[in-house]
Amino acid sequence: MTPADHGRAVPDHGHVLVCRLDNMGDVLLTGPAVRAVAAGAADVTLLCGPVGVAAAALLPGVSSVLAFDAPWVGFAPRPVDGPAVAQLVDQVRRRQVDEALIFTSFHQSPLPLALLLRLAGVPRISAISVDYPGALLDLRHAVDDDIHEVERSMSLARAAGFNLPPGDDGHLAVDLHGRRGGPAGVEAGGAPAGPFDVVVHPGASVPARAWAPAAHAAAVQALAGRGHRVAVTGGPGERDLTALVTGAPRAGVTDLGGATSLAALARVLAAASVVVAGNTGTAHLAAAVGTPVVSLFAPVVPAVRWRPWGVDHVLLGDQSVPCAGCRARECPVPGHPCLSGVGVGDVVAAVDRLAALEVTA
């Protein structure tokens, strides 16, 4: 369970800035560490990138959200913008932050942001860093690379003096009502809200992490043929993909591509028995609402770091291919062997297995 009040009477820390500048899924995976900080802080501001704002607004424990498009983060980072950097420094300074925790993945350096926070006058900064930080960090934490992202961020939080409150199981969690994130219902065109027992999310942030659209389409039809009520989900830029995967109109299959806010998508996932998704933010959002995941996991990054956290899941995809860990955006190997060996029957069997666990739970 995740207590809403964090069980604190007198906070040990003042205004804490927690930072995670990556994608939506990365922000969600930082959620348990954010709750640990909130349990011991008077106020928590979360600094994230523009693509992480909607997820940040759903995290319990966050008082306010600050966005910055960092030029050292993302697949297509923007050029360095002096006025934007100066604006961030000014925004942080005006918030009178007492300390900051910079959360990163193993391949990222916290030091560019640490420098800006120093310029903003933040007196105490903690981060995991393999690089010598000089005067940029007060706490330079070390941790094993091959642990899950949730464990990585919690390790830093504990080192900085923050712990989860009693009764918090350390799983992912979101506020389903999206009180800081805008409308919570299905939004566009009166799209039906369900009920759906299986959600299929065919998109991914990079092509190398995605199962083929035709395979997704065949799986949707097979699941519907077995009597499942299937929703196909995707963002506003994925409407063509969800339409292709949904196929011709038929009973039991609904295209929700571009039809939901992130809070609304969380509600759709929460009502489902199983979610089918790649290694993408939607899989982590499903975990945050407690829904089991069939994870079509391309090992461009290690599953030990990025698999669904805290929920029943089935990991599909060949994790032992020679190119595992390549971190490629486009698969350089003809045929995309790590995922092409996954069959429609494998997905259907995994859905049935997880759905049966839900029934007996």
CSV table of C-alpha atoms in Angstrom, one decimal:
chain,number,residue,atom,x,y,z
A,1,MET,CA,0.0,0.0,0.0
A,2,THR,CA,1.0,3.6,-0.4
A,3,PRO,CA,-0.1,5.9,2.4
A,4,ALA,CA,-1.4,9.2,1.1
A,5,ASP,CA,-0.2,11.3,4.1
A,6,HIS,CA,3.3,9.8,4.3
A,7,GLY,CA,2.8,9.5,8.1
A,8,ARG,CA,5.0,12.5,9.0
A,9,ALA,CA,4.5,15.0,11.8
A,10,VAL,CA,7.6,17.2,11.8
A,11,PRO,CA,9.7,17.0,8.6
A,12,ASP,CA,13.5,16.6,9.0
A,13,HIS,CA,14.2,18.4,5.7
A,14,GLY,CA,12.9,21.6,4.2
A,15,HIS,CA,12.1,22.3,0.5
A,16,VAL,CA,13.6,19.5,-1.5
A,17,LEU,CA,14.1,19.5,-5.3
A,18,VAL,CA,14.0,16.1,-6.9
A,19,CYS,CA,15.2,15.9,-10.5
A,20,ARG,CA,14.6,13.4,-13.2
A,21,LEU,CA,15.0,14.9,-16.7
A,22,ASP,CA,14.0,11.9,-18.8
A,23,ASN,CA,10.9,10.3,-20.3
A,24,MET,CA,7.6,9.6,-18.8
A,25,GLY,CA,8.6,6.0,-17.7
A,26,ASP,CA,11.8,7.2,-16.1
A,27,VAL,CA,9.8,9.7,-14.0
A,28,LEU,CA,7.3,7.0,-12.9
A,29,LEU,CA,10.2,4.7,-11.9
A,30,THR,CA,11.5,7.5,-9.6
A,31,GLY,CA,8.1,7.5,-7.8
A,32,PRO,CA,9.0,5.4,-4.8
A,33,ALA,CA,12.1,7.6,-4.1
A,34,VAL,CA,10.0,10.7,-4.5
A,35,ARG,CA,7.6,9.3,-1.8
A,36,ALA,CA,10.6,8.7,0.4
A,37,VAL,CA,11.7,12.3,0.0
A,38,ALA,CA,8.2,13.5,0.6
A,39,ALA,CA,8.0,11.5,3.9
A,40,GLY,CA,10.8,13.6,5.3
A,41,ALA,CA,10.5,17.0,3.5
A,42,ALA,CA,8.3,20.0,4.1
A,43,ASP,CA,7.8,20.5,0.4
A,44,VAL,CA,8.8,18.6,-2.8
A,45,THR,CA,9.3,20.1,-6.2
A,46,LEU,CA,10.0,17.7,-9.1
A,47,LEU,CA,12.2,19.0,-11.9
A,48,CYS,CA,11.7,17.1,-15.1
A,49,GLY,CA,11.9,17.4,-18.9
A,50,PRO,CA,8.8,18.5,-20.9
A,51,VAL,CA,7.9,14.9,-21.8
A,52,GLY,CA,7.9,13.9,-18.2
A,53,VAL,CA,5.5,16.6,-16.9
A,54,ALA,CA,2.3,14.7,-17.2
A,55,ALA,CA,3.8,11.7,-15.3
A,56,ALA,CA,5.3,14.0,-12.6
A,57,ALA,CA,1.9,15.5,-12.1
A,58,LEU,CA,0.5,12.1,-11.2
A,59,LEU,CA,3.2,11.1,-8.6
A,60,PRO,CA,2.1,11.1,-4.9
A,61,GLY,CA,4.2,13.3,-2.8
A,62,VAL,CA,4.9,16.0,-5.4
A,63,SER,CA,3.9,19.5,-4.4
A,64,SER,CA,4.8,21.3,-7.7
A,65,VAL,CA,6.4,20.5,-11.0
A,66,LEU,CA,9.1,22.5,-12.8
A,67,ALA,CA,10.1,21.7,-16.4
A,68,PHE,CA,13.4,22.2,-18.2
A,69,ASP,CA,14.4,20.9,-21.7
A,70,ALA,CA,18.0,19.9,-20.9
A,71,PRO,CA,20.4,20.0,-23.8
A,72,TRP,CA,22.3,16.9,-22.5
A,73,VAL,CA,19.2,14.6,-22.3
A,74,GLY,CA,17.0,12.8,-24.9
A,75,PHE,CA,17.4,11.3,-28.3
A,76,ALA,CA,17.4,14.7,-30.1
A,77,PRO,CA,18.6,17.2,-27.6
A,78,ARG,CA,18.0,20.9,-28.2
A,79,PRO,CA,21.0,23.2,-28.6
A,80,VAL,CA,22.2,25.0,-25.5
A,81,ASP,CA,19.9,28.0,-24.9
A,82,GLY,CA,21.5,30.5,-22.6
A,83,PRO,CA,18.3,32.4,-21.7
A,84,ALA,CA,16.5,29.1,-20.9
A,85,VAL,CA,19.4,28.0,-18.7
A,86,ALA,CA,19.4,31.4,-17.0
A,87,GLN,CA,15.6,31.1,-16.5
A,88,LEU,CA,16.0,27.7,-14.8
A,89,VAL,CA,18.7,29.0,-12.5
A,90,ASP,CA,16.4,31.9,-11.6
A,91,GLN,CA,13.3,29.7,-11.1
A,92,VAL,CA,15.2,27.4,-8.7
A,93,ARG,CA,16.8,30.3,-6.8
A,94,ARG,CA,13.4,31.9,-6.3
A,95,ARG,CA,12.0,28.7,-4.9
A,96,GLN,CA,14.5,28.8,-2.1
A,97,VAL,CA,15.4,25.1,-2.3
A,98,ASP,CA,17.2,23.6,0.7
A,99,GLU,CA,18.6,20.6,-1.0
A,100,ALA,CA,18.4,18.6,-4.3
A,101,LEU,CA,18.6,15.0,-5.3
A,102,ILE,CA,19.5,14.4,-9.0
A,103,PHE,CA,18.2,11.0,-10.2
A,104,THR,CA,19.9,9.5,-13.3
A,105,SER,CA,20.3,6.2,-15.1
A,106,PHE,CA,23.7,4.5,-15.1
A,107,HIS,CA,24.8,6.1,-18.4
A,108,GLN,CA,24.0,9.6,-17.4
A,109,SER,CA,26.0,12.3,-15.6
A,110,PRO,CA,24.3,14.4,-13.0
A,111,LEU,CA,27.1,17.1,-13.1
A,112,PRO,CA,25.7,19.5,-15.8
A,113,LEU,CA,22.5,19.9,-13.7
A,114,ALA,CA,24.5,20.0,-10.5
A,115,LEU,CA,26.4,23.0,-11.8
A,116,LEU,CA,23.2,24.8,-12.6
A,117,LEU,CA,21.8,24.1,-9.2
A,118,ARG,CA,25.0,25.4,-7.6
A,119,LEU,CA,24.5,28.6,-9.6
A,120,ALA,CA,21.0,28.7,-8.2
A,121,GLY,CA,22.3,28.6,-4.7
A,122,VAL,CA,21.2,25.1,-3.7
A,123,PRO,CA,23.3,24.4,-0.6
A,124,ARG,CA,23.2,20.6,-0.6
A,125,ILE,CA,23.1,18.4,-3.8
A,126,SER,CA,23.2,14.5,-3.8
A,127,ALA,CA,23.6,12.3,-6.9
A,128,ILE,CA,25.1,9.1,-8.1
A,129,SER,CA,28.3,9.9,-10.1
A,130,VAL,CA,31.2,7.9,-11.4
A,131,ASP,CA,32.8,11.2,-12.5
A,132,TYR,CA,34.8,13.3,-10.1
A,133,PRO,CA,32.3,16.1,-9.0
A,134,GLY,CA,34.7,18.6,-7.5
A,135,ALA,CA,32.5,21.1,-5.6
A,136,LEU,CA,29.3,20.2,-7.4
A,137,LEU,CA,28.1,17.5,-5.1
A,138,ASP,CA,27.8,17.2,-1.3
A,139,LEU,CA,26.9,13.6,-1.5
A,140,ARG,CA,28.5,11.5,-4.2
A,141,HIS,CA,26.8,8.1,-4.0
A,142,ALA,CA,28.0,4.9,-5.6
A,143,VAL,CA,25.8,2.0,-6.5
A,144,ASP,CA,26.0,-1.2,-8.7
A,145,ASP,CA,24.9,-0.6,-12.3
A,146,ASP,CA,23.0,-3.8,-12.6
A,147,ILE,CA,20.1,-3.1,-10.4
A,148,HIS,CA,16.6,-1.9,-11.3
A,149,GLU,CA,16.0,1.8,-11.8
A,150,VAL,CA,13.6,1.8,-8.8
A,151,GLU,CA,16.3,0.3,-6.6
A,152,ARG,CA,18.9,2.8,-8.0
A,153,SER,CA,16.9,5.8,-7.1
A,154,MET,CA,15.8,4.5,-3.7
A,155,SER,CA,19.5,3.8,-2.9
A,156,LEU,CA,20.3,7.5,-3.5
A,157,ALA,CA,17.3,8.6,-1.5
A,158,ARG,CA,18.3,6.5,1.5
A,159,ALA,CA,21.9,7.7,1.3
A,160,ALA,CA,20.6,11.3,1.4
A,161,GLY,CA,18.6,10.5,4.6
A,162,PHE,CA,15.2,9.7,3.2
A,163,ASN,CA,13.2,6.5,3.7
A,164,LEU,CA,9.8,5.2,2.8
A,165,PRO,CA,7.2,5.6,5.5
A,166,PRO,CA,5.8,2.6,7.4
A,167,GLY,CA,3.3,0.8,5.2
A,168,ASP,CA,4.7,1.9,1.9
A,169,ASP,CA,5.6,-1.2,-0.1
A,170,GLY,CA,7.9,0.6,-2.5
A,171,HIS,CA,5.9,-0.2,-5.6
A,172,LEU,CA,5.1,2.3,-8.3
A,173,ALA,CA,2.0,4.5,-7.7
A,174,VAL,CA,0.1,7.3,-9.4
A,175,ASP,CA,-2.9,9.5,-8.5
A,176,LEU,CA,-5.6,8.2,-10.8
A,177,HIS,CA,-7.5,11.4,-10.6
A,178,GLY,CA,-4.6,13.4,-12.0
A,179,ARG,CA,-5.3,16.4,-9.8
A,180,ARG,CA,-2.1,18.1,-10.9
A,181,GLY,CA,-2.2,16.8,-14.4
A,182,GLY,CA,-5.4,18.0,-16.1
A,183,PRO,CA,-8.5,16.0,-17.1
A,184,ALA,CA,-8.8,12.5,-15.8
A,185,GLY,CA,-11.4,11.0,-18.2
A,186,VAL,CA,-11.2,9.7,-21.7
A,187,GLU,CA,-11.1,12.9,-23.7
A,188,ALA,CA,-11.4,12.9,-27.5
A,189,GLY,CA,-14.5,12.3,-29.5
A,190,GLY,CA,-16.5,10.6,-26.8
A,191,ALA,CA,-14.3,7.5,-27.0
A,192,PRO,CA,-15.7,4.7,-24.8
A,193,ALA,CA,-14.0,4.1,-21.5
A,194,GLY,CA,-14.5,0.4,-21.6
A,195,PRO,CA,-14.6,-1.9,-19.8
A,196,PHE,CA,-11.6,-3.6,-21.4
A,197,ASP,CA,-9.9,-6.6,-20.0
A,198,VAL,CA,-6.8,-6.4,-22.2
A,199,VAL,CA,-4.9,-3.3,-23.3
A,200,VAL,CA,-2.4,-3.5,-26.2
A,201,HIS,CA,0.0,-0.6,-26.5
A,202,PRO,CA,2.0,-1.1,-29.8
A,203,GLY,CA,4.1,2.1,-29.7
A,204,ALA,CA,7.6,2.6,-28.2
A,205,SER,CA,9.9,5.7,-27.9
A,206,VAL,CA,12.4,4.1,-30.3
A,207,PRO,CA,11.8,1.6,-33.1
A,208,ALA,CA,14.3,-0.9,-31.8
A,209,ARG,CA,12.1,-1.5,-28.8
A,210,ALA,CA,8.9,-2.2,-30.8
A,211,TRP,CA,7.4,-5.5,-31.9
A,212,ALA,CA,6.2,-5.4,-35.5
A,213,PRO,CA,2.8,-3.6,-36.1
A,214,ALA,CA,1.6,-6.6,-38.1
A,215,ALA,CA,2.4,-8.9,-35.2
A,216,HIS,CA,0.5,-6.6,-32.8
A,217,ALA,CA,-2.5,-6.6,-35.2
A,218,ALA,CA,-2.5,-10.4,-35.4
A,219,ALA,CA,-2.3,-10.6,-31.6
A,220,VAL,CA,-5.2,-8.2,-31.2
A,221,GLN,CA,-7.4,-10.2,-33.5
A,222,ALA,CA,-6.4,-13.4,-31.8
A,223,LEU,CA,-7.2,-12.0,-28.4
A,224,ALA,CA,-10.6,-10.7,-29.6
A,225,GLY,CA,-11.3,-14.1,-31.1
A,226,ARG,CA,-10.9,-15.6,-27.7
A,227,GLY,CA,-13.5,-13.3,-26.2
A,228,HIS,CA,-11.2,-10.6,-24.8
A,229,ARG,CA,-12.3,-7.0,-24.9
A,230,VAL,CA,-9.3,-5.2,-26.2
A,231,ALA,CA,-8.3,-1.6,-26.2
A,232,VAL,CA,-5.4,-0.4,-28.5
A,233,THR,CA,-3.8,2.6,-27.0
A,234,GLY,CA,-1.3,5.2,-28.2
A,235,GLY,CA,-0.4,8.9,-28.1
A,236,PRO,CA,-1.6,11.6,-30.4
A,237,GLY,CA,1.3,10.9,-32.8
A,238,GLU,CA,0.5,7.2,-32.9
A,239,ARG,CA,-3.0,7.3,-34.4
A,240,ASP,CA,-2.0,5.7,-37.7
A,241,LEU,CA,-0.2,2.9,-35.8
A,242,THR,CA,-3.2,2.2,-33.5
A,243,ALA,CA,-5.6,2.3,-36.4
A,244,LEU,CA,-3.4,-0.3,-38.3
A,245,VAL,CA,-3.2,-2.5,-35.2
A,246,THR,CA,-6.9,-2.2,-34.5
A,247,GLY,CA,-7.8,-3.2,-38.0
A,248,ALA,CA,-11.3,-3.2,-39.5
A,249,PRO,CA,-14.1,-2.4,-37.0
A,250,ARG,CA,-15.1,-5.5,-35.0
A,251,ALA,CA,-16.9,-6.2,-31.8
A,252,GLY,CA,-14.5,-6.3,-28.8
A,253,VAL,CA,-11.7,-4.1,-30.2
A,254,THR,CA,-11.5,-0.4,-29.6
A,255,ASP,CA,-9.0,2.1,-30.9
A,256,LEU,CA,-8.1,4.6,-28.2
A,257,GLY,CA,-5.1,6.1,-30.1
A,258,GLY,CA,-4.7,9.7,-29.2
A,259,ALA,CA,-7.9,9.7,-27.2
A,260,THR,CA,-6.6,9.9,-23.6
A,261,SER,CA,-4.6,12.1,-21.3
A,262,LEU,CA,-2.0,10.3,-19.3
A,263,ALA,CA,-4.3,10.2,-16.3
A,264,ALA,CA,-7.1,8.8,-18.4
A,265,LEU,CA,-4.7,6.1,-19.8
A,266,ALA,CA,-3.8,5.2,-16.2
A,267,ARG,CA,-7.5,4.7,-15.5
A,268,VAL,CA,-7.9,2.5,-18.6
A,269,LEU,CA,-4.9,0.4,-17.6
A,270,ALA,CA,-6.2,0.1,-14.0
A,271,ALA,CA,-9.4,-1.3,-15.2
A,272,ALA,CA,-7.7,-4.0,-17.4
A,273,SER,CA,-6.7,-7.5,-16.3
A,274,VAL,CA,-3.5,-7.5,-18.5
A,275,VAL,CA,-1.5,-5.0,-20.5
A,276,VAL,CA,0.6,-5.9,-23.5
A,277,ALA,CA,3.4,-3.4,-24.1
A,278,GLY,CA,7.1,-3.1,-25.0
A,279,ASN,CA,9.7,-1.6,-22.7
A,280,THR,CA,8.1,1.8,-22.7
A,281,GLY,CA,6.4,4.2,-20.3
A,282,THR,CA,3.0,2.6,-20.6
A,283,ALA,CA,4.4,-0.7,-19.1
A,284,HIS,CA,5.6,1.3,-16.1
A,285,LEU,CA,2.2,3.1,-15.9
A,286,ALA,CA,0.5,-0.3,-15.9
A,287,ALA,CA,2.8,-1.4,-13.0
A,288,ALA,CA,1.9,1.9,-11.2
A,289,VAL,CA,-1.8,1.0,-11.2
A,290,GLY,CA,-1.1,-2.6,-10.3
A,291,THR,CA,-2.0,-4.3,-13.6
A,292,PRO,CA,0.1,-7.3,-14.8
A,293,VAL,CA,2.2,-6.8,-17.9
A,294,VAL,CA,3.1,-9.0,-20.9
A,295,SER,CA,6.4,-7.3,-21.6
A,296,LEU,CA,7.6,-7.4,-25.2
A,297,PHE,CA,11.1,-6.6,-24.1
A,298,ALA,CA,13.8,-5.9,-26.6
A,299,PRO,CA,17.2,-6.2,-24.7
A,300,VAL,CA,18.6,-3.0,-26.2
A,301,VAL,CA,18.8,-2.2,-22.5
A,302,PRO,CA,19.0,-4.8,-19.7
A,303,ALA,CA,15.7,-6.2,-18.3
A,304,VAL,CA,17.3,-6.3,-14.8
A,305,ARG,CA,17.2,-2.4,-14.9
A,306,TRP,CA,14.0,-1.8,-16.8
A,307,ARG,CA,11.5,-4.7,-16.4
A,308,PRO,CA,8.0,-4.0,-15.0
A,309,TRP,CA,8.4,-3.3,-11.3
A,310,GLY,CA,6.3,-4.8,-8.5
A,311,VAL,CA,3.6,-6.5,-10.6
A,312,ASP,CA,3.2,-10.0,-12.1
A,313,HIS,CA,4.7,-9.9,-15.6
A,314,VAL,CA,5.9,-12.2,-18.4
A,315,LEU,CA,9.0,-11.2,-20.2
A,316,LEU,CA,9.0,-12.1,-23.9
A,317,GLY,CA,11.9,-11.5,-26.3
A,318,ASP,CA,15.3,-13.2,-26.6
A,319,GLN,CA,17.4,-11.6,-23.9
A,320,SER,CA,20.5,-13.5,-24.9
A,321,VAL,CA,21.1,-12.2,-28.4
A,322,PRO,CA,24.7,-11.2,-29.0
A,323,CYS,CA,23.7,-7.6,-29.5
A,324,ALA,CA,22.0,-7.3,-26.1
A,325,GLY,CA,22.7,-4.0,-24.4
A,326,CYS,CA,23.4,-2.2,-27.6
A,327,ARG,CA,21.1,0.8,-26.7
A,328,ALA,CA,20.3,1.1,-30.4
A,329,ARG,CA,17.4,3.3,-31.6
A,330,GLU,CA,17.1,1.4,-34.9
A,331,CYS,CA,17.9,-2.3,-34.8
A,332,PRO,CA,21.1,-2.8,-36.8
A,333,VAL,CA,20.5,-6.5,-37.3
A,334,PRO,CA,18.2,-7.6,-40.2
A,335,GLY,CA,15.0,-9.1,-39.0
A,336,HIS,CA,15.1,-7.7,-35.4
A,337,PRO,CA,15.9,-11.2,-34.0
A,338,CYS,CA,15.3,-10.3,-30.3
A,339,LEU,CA,11.6,-9.7,-30.9
A,340,SER,CA,10.9,-11.4,-34.2
A,341,GLY,CA,11.0,-14.8,-32.6
A,342,VAL,CA,8.0,-13.9,-30.4
A,343,GLY,CA,4.8,-15.4,-31.9
A,344,VAL,CA,1.2,-14.3,-31.5
A,345,GLY,CA,0.6,-17.6,-29.6
A,346,ASP,CA,3.3,-16.6,-27.1
A,347,VAL,CA,1.5,-13.3,-26.4
A,348,VAL,CA,-1.9,-15.0,-26.1
A,349,ALA,CA,-0.6,-17.6,-23.8
A,350,ALA,CA,1.1,-15.0,-21.6
A,351,VAL,CA,-2.1,-13.0,-21.5
A,352,ASP,CA,-4.1,-16.0,-20.5
A,353,ARG,CA,-1.6,-16.9,-17.8
A,354,LEU,CA,-1.6,-13.5,-16.2
A,355,ALA,CA,-5.4,-13.2,-16.5
A,356,ALA,CA,-5.7,-16.5,-14.7
A,357,LEU,CA,-3.5,-15.1,-11.9
A,358,GLU,CA,-5.7,-12.1,-11.6
A,359,VAL,CA,-8.8,-14.3,-11.3
A,360,THR,CA,-7.3,-16.4,-8.5
A,361,ALA,CA,-5.7,-13.5,-6.7
